[in-house]
mmCIF file of C-alpha atoms in Angstrom:
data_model
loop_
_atom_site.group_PDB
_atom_site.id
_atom_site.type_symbol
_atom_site.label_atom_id
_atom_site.label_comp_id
_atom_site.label_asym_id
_atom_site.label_seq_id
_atom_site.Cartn_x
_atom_site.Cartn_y
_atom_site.Cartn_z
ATOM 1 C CA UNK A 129 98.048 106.838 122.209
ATOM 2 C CA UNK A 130 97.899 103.782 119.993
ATOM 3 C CA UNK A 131 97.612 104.323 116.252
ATOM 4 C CA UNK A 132 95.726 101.422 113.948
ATOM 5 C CA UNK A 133 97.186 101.464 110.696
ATOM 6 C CA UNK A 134 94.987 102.869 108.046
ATOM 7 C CA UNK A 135 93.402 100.369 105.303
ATOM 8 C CA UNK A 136 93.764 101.694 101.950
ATOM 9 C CA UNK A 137 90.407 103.312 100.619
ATOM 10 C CA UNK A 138 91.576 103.405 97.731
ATOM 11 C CA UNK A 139 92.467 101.350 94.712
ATOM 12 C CA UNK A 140 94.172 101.740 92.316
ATOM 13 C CA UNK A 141 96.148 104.743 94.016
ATOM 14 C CA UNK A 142 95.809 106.601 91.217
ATOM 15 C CA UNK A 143 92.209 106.271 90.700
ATOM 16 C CA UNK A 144 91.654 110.019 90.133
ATOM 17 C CA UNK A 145 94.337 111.374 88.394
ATOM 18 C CA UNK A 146 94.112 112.413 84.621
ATOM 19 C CA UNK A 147 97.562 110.974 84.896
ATOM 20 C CA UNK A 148 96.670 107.760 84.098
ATOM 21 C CA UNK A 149 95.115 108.549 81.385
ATOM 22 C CA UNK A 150 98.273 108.182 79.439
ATOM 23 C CA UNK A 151 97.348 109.037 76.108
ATOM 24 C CA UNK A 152 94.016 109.797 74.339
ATOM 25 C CA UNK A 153 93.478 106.490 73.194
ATOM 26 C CA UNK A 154 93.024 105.115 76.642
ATOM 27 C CA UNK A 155 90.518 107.361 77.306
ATOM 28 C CA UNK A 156 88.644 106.952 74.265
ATOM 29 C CA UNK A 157 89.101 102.745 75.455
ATOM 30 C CA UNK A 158 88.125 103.654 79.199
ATOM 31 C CA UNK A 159 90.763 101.497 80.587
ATOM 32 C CA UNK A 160 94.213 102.018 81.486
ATOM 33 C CA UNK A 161 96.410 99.351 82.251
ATOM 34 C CA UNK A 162 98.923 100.461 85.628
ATOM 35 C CA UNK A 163 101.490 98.269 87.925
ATOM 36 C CA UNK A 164 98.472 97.256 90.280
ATOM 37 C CA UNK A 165 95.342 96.656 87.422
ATOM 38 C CA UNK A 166 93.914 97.059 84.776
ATOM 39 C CA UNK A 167 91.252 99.114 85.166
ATOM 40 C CA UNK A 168 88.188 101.387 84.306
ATOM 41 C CA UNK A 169 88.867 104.760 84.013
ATOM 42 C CA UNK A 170 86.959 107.822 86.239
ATOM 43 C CA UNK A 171 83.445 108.471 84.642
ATOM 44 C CA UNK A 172 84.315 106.785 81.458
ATOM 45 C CA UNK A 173 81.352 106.066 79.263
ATOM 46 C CA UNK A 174 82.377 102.986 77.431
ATOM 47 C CA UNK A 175 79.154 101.388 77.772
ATOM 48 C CA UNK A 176 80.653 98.890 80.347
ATOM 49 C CA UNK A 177 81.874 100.381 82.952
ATOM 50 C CA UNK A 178 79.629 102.400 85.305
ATOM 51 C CA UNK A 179 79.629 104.416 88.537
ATOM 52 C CA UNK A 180 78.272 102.617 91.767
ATOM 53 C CA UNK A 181 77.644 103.465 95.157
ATOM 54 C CA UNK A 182 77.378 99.930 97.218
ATOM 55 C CA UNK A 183 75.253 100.835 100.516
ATOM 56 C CA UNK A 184 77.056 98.152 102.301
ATOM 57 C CA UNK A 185 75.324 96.182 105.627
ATOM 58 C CA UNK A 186 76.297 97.754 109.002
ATOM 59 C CA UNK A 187 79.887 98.505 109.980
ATOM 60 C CA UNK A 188 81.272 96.128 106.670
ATOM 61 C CA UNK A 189 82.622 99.123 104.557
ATOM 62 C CA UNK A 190 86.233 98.077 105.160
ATOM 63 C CA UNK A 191 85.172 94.269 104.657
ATOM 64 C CA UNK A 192 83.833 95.266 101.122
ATOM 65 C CA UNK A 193 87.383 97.005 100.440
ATOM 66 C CA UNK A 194 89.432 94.433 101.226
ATOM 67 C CA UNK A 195 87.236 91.801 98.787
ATOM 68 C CA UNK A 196 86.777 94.257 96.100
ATOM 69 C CA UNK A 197 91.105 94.892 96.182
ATOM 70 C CA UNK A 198 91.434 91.479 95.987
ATOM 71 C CA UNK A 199 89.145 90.790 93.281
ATOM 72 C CA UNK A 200 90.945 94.169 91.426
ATOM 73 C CA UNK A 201 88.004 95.706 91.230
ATOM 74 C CA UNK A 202 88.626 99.652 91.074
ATOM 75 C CA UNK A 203 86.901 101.564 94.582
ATOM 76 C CA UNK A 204 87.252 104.653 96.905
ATOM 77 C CA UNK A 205 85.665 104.731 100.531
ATOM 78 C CA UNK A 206 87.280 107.873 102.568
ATOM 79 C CA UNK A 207 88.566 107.317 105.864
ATOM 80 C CA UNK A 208 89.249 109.915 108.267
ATOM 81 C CA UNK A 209 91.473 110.291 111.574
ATOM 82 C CA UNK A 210 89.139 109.853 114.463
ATOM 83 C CA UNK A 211 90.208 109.856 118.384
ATOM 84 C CA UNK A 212 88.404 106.916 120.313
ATOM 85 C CA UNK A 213 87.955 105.953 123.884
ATOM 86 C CA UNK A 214 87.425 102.156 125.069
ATOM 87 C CA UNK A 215 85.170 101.134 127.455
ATOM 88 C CA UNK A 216 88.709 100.898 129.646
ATOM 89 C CA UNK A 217 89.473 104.768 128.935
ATOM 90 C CA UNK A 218 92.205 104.259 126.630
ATOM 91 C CA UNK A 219 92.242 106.869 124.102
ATOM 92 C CA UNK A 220 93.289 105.342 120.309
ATOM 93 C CA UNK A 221 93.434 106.831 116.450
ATOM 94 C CA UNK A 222 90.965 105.067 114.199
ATOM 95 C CA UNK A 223 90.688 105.806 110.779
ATOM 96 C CA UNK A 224 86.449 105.457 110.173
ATOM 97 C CA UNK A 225 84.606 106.042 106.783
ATOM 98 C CA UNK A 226 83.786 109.530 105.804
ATOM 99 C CA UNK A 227 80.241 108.285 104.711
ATOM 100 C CA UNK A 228 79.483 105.843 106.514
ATOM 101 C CA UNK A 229 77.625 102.919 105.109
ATOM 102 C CA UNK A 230 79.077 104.050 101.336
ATOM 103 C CA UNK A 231 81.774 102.647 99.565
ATOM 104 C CA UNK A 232 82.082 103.720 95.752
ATOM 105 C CA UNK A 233 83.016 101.360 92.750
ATOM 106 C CA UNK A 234 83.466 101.729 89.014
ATOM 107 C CA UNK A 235 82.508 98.782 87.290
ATOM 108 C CA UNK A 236 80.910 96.237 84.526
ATOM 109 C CA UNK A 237 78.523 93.775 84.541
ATOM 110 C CA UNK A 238 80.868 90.904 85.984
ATOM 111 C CA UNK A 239 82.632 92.938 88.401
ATOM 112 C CA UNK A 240 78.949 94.073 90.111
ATOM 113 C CA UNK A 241 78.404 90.416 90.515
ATOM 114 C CA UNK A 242 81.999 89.966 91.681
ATOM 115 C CA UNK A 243 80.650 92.302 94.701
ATOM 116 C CA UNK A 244 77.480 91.480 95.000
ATOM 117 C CA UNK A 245 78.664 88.176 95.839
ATOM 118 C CA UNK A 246 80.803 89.890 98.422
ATOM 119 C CA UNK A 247 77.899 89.482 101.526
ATOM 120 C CA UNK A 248 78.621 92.544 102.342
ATOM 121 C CA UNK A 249 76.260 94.867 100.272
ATOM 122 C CA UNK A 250 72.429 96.010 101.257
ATOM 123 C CA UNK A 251 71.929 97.869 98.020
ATOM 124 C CA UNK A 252 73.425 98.870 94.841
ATOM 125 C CA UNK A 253 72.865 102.521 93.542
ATOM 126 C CA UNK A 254 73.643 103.169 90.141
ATOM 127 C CA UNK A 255 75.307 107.012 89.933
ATOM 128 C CA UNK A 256 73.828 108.508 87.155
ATOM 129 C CA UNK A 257 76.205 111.654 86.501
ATOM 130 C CA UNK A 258 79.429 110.182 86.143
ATOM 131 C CA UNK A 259 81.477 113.258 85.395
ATOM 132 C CA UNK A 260 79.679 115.341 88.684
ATOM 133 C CA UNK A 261 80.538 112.860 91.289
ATOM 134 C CA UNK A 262 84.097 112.233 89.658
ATOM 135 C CA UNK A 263 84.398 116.116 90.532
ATOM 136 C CA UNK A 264 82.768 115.925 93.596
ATOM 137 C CA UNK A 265 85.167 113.437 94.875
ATOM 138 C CA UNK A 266 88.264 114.459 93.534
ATOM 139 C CA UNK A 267 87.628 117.630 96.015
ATOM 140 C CA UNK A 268 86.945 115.150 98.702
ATOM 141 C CA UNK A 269 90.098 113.237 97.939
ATOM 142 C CA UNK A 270 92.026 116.500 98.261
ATOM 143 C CA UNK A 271 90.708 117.662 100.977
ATOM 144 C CA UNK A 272 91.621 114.538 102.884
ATOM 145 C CA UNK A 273 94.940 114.783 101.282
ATOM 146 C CA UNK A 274 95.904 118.302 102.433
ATOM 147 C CA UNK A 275 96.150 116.942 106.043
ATOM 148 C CA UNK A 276 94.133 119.178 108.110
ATOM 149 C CA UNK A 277 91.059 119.085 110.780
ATOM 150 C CA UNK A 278 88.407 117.354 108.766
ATOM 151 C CA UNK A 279 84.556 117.727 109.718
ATOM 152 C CA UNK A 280 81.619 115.552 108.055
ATOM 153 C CA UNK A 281 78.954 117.257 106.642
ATOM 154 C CA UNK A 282 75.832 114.731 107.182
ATOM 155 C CA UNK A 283 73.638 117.279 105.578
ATOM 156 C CA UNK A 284 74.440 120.224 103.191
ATOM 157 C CA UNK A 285 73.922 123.772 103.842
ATOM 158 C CA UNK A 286 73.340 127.012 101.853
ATOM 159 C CA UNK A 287 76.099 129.166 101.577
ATOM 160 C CA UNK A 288 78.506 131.543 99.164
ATOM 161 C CA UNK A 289 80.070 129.461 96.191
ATOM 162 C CA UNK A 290 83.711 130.262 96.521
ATOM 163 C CA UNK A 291 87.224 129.225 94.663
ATOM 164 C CA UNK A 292 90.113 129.061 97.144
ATOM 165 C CA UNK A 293 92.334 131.340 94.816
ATOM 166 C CA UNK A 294 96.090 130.375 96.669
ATOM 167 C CA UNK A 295 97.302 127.928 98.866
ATOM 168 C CA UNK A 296 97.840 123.841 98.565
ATOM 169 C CA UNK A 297 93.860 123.995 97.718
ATOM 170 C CA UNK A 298 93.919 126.727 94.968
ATOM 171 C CA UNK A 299 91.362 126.318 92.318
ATOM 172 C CA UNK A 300 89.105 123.894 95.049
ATOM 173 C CA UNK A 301 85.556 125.223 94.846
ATOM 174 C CA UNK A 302 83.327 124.817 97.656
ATOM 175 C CA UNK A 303 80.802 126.777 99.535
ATOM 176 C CA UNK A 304 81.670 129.157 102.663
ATOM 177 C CA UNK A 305 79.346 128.812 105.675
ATOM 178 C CA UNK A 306 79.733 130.596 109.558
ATOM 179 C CA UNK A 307 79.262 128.182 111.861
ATOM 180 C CA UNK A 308 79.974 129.130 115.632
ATOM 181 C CA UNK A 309 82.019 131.893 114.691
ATOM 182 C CA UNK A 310 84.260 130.604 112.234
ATOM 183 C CA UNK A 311 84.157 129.894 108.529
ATOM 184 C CA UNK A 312 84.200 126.982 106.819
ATOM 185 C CA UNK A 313 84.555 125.767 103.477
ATOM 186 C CA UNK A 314 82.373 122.848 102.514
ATOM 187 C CA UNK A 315 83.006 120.334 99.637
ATOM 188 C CA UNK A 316 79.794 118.401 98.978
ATOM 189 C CA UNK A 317 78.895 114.908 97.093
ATOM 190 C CA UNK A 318 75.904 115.962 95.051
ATOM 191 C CA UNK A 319 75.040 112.539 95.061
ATOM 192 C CA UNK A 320 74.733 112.286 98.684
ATOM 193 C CA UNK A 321 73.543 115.015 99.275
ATOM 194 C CA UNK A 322 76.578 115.600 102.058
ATOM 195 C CA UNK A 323 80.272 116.496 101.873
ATOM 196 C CA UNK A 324 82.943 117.328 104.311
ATOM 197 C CA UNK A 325 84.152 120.711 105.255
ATOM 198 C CA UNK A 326 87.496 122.595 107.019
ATOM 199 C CA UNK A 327 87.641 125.868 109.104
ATOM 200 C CA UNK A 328 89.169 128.658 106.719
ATOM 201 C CA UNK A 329 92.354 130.459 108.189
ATOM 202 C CA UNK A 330 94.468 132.793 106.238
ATOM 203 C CA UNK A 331 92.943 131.747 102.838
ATOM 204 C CA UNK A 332 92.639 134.309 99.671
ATOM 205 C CA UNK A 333 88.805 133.225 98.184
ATOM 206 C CA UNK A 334 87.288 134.698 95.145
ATOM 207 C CA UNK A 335 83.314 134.606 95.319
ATOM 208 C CA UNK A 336 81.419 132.475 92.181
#
């Protein structure tokens, strides 16, 4: 079965990670500078630099990447494993966008304009609660991360608040739902309104 490489859906790598924080100083700043930019850091509030989700025009998510990388302007967009068949029954890995239509940018004024100049973008939605969807999508990011069978969530559910207490995701919070006789854990985007979710084998969860 033929594999298409993945495009990088994120930049920089490290986008996430207290890590590059460094010290507090470049926090207090909001930048960083790292080997591949220098840039913004996650829901700083430097007066500059601001949260945006770009609602991009149909099927030019990955276009949008590859201009905003270039331009090194920070972004994430998931992608996820998906099996497709051609019209000539050929079965092939894609990697497609976790929410579709969506790709997510920290910026200031100039770098909006950088990709809003892009052609690429429908709307631009200004996130409001930085420090919630830097949360929200760090749990995204590490669910994709851990590797395993990976369902969107178009629309959230109610369910029991739970912390996976062992494991690779220990300390993940998320909400348990049964779902055709299994249970799943679901990590949402509050600002979406949608998240993704994985069956739950074997894990130790404490209720919230």
């Amino acid at each position: 079965m033929p594999i298409l490489p993945k495009q990088r859906d994120i930049f920089p790598e490290g986008l996430f990670d207290d890590s590059l924080a460094g010290s507090g100083e470049a926090w207090k700043s909001g930048r960083i500078a790292c080997d591949e930019a220098d840039v913004a850091l996650p829901g700083c509030d430097d007066g500059e630099h601001r949260w945006f989700a770009f609602y991009t025009l149909s099927r030019r998510e990955k276009d949008l990447m590859r201009k905003l990388e270039a331009a090194a302007v920070p972004y994430y967009a998931p992608l996820i494993s998906r099996r497709l068949r051609s019209p000539g029954g050929r079965t092939r890995m894609s990697f497609v966008p976790l929410f579709p239509g969506y790709v997510f940018s920290l910026v200031d004024d100039s770098q909006r304009r950088i990709a809003l100049a892009s052609n690429t973008i429908a709307r631009c939605l200004p996130i409001v609660d930085a420090a919630e969807f830097v949360a929200d999508m760090r749990g995204i990011k590490r669910l994709i991360d851990d590797d395993r069978p990976l369902t969107p969530e178009a629309r959230l559910e109610s369910g029991q608040p739970v912390r996976v207490r062992s494991g690779p995701l220990q300390g993940m919070e998320g909400m348990v739902v049964k779902r055709q006789g299994e249970q799943r854990l679901v990590v949402a985007v509050r600002f979406l309104n949608q998240g993704a979710s994985i069956e739950l084998e074997d894990v130790d969860l404490e209720p919230l």
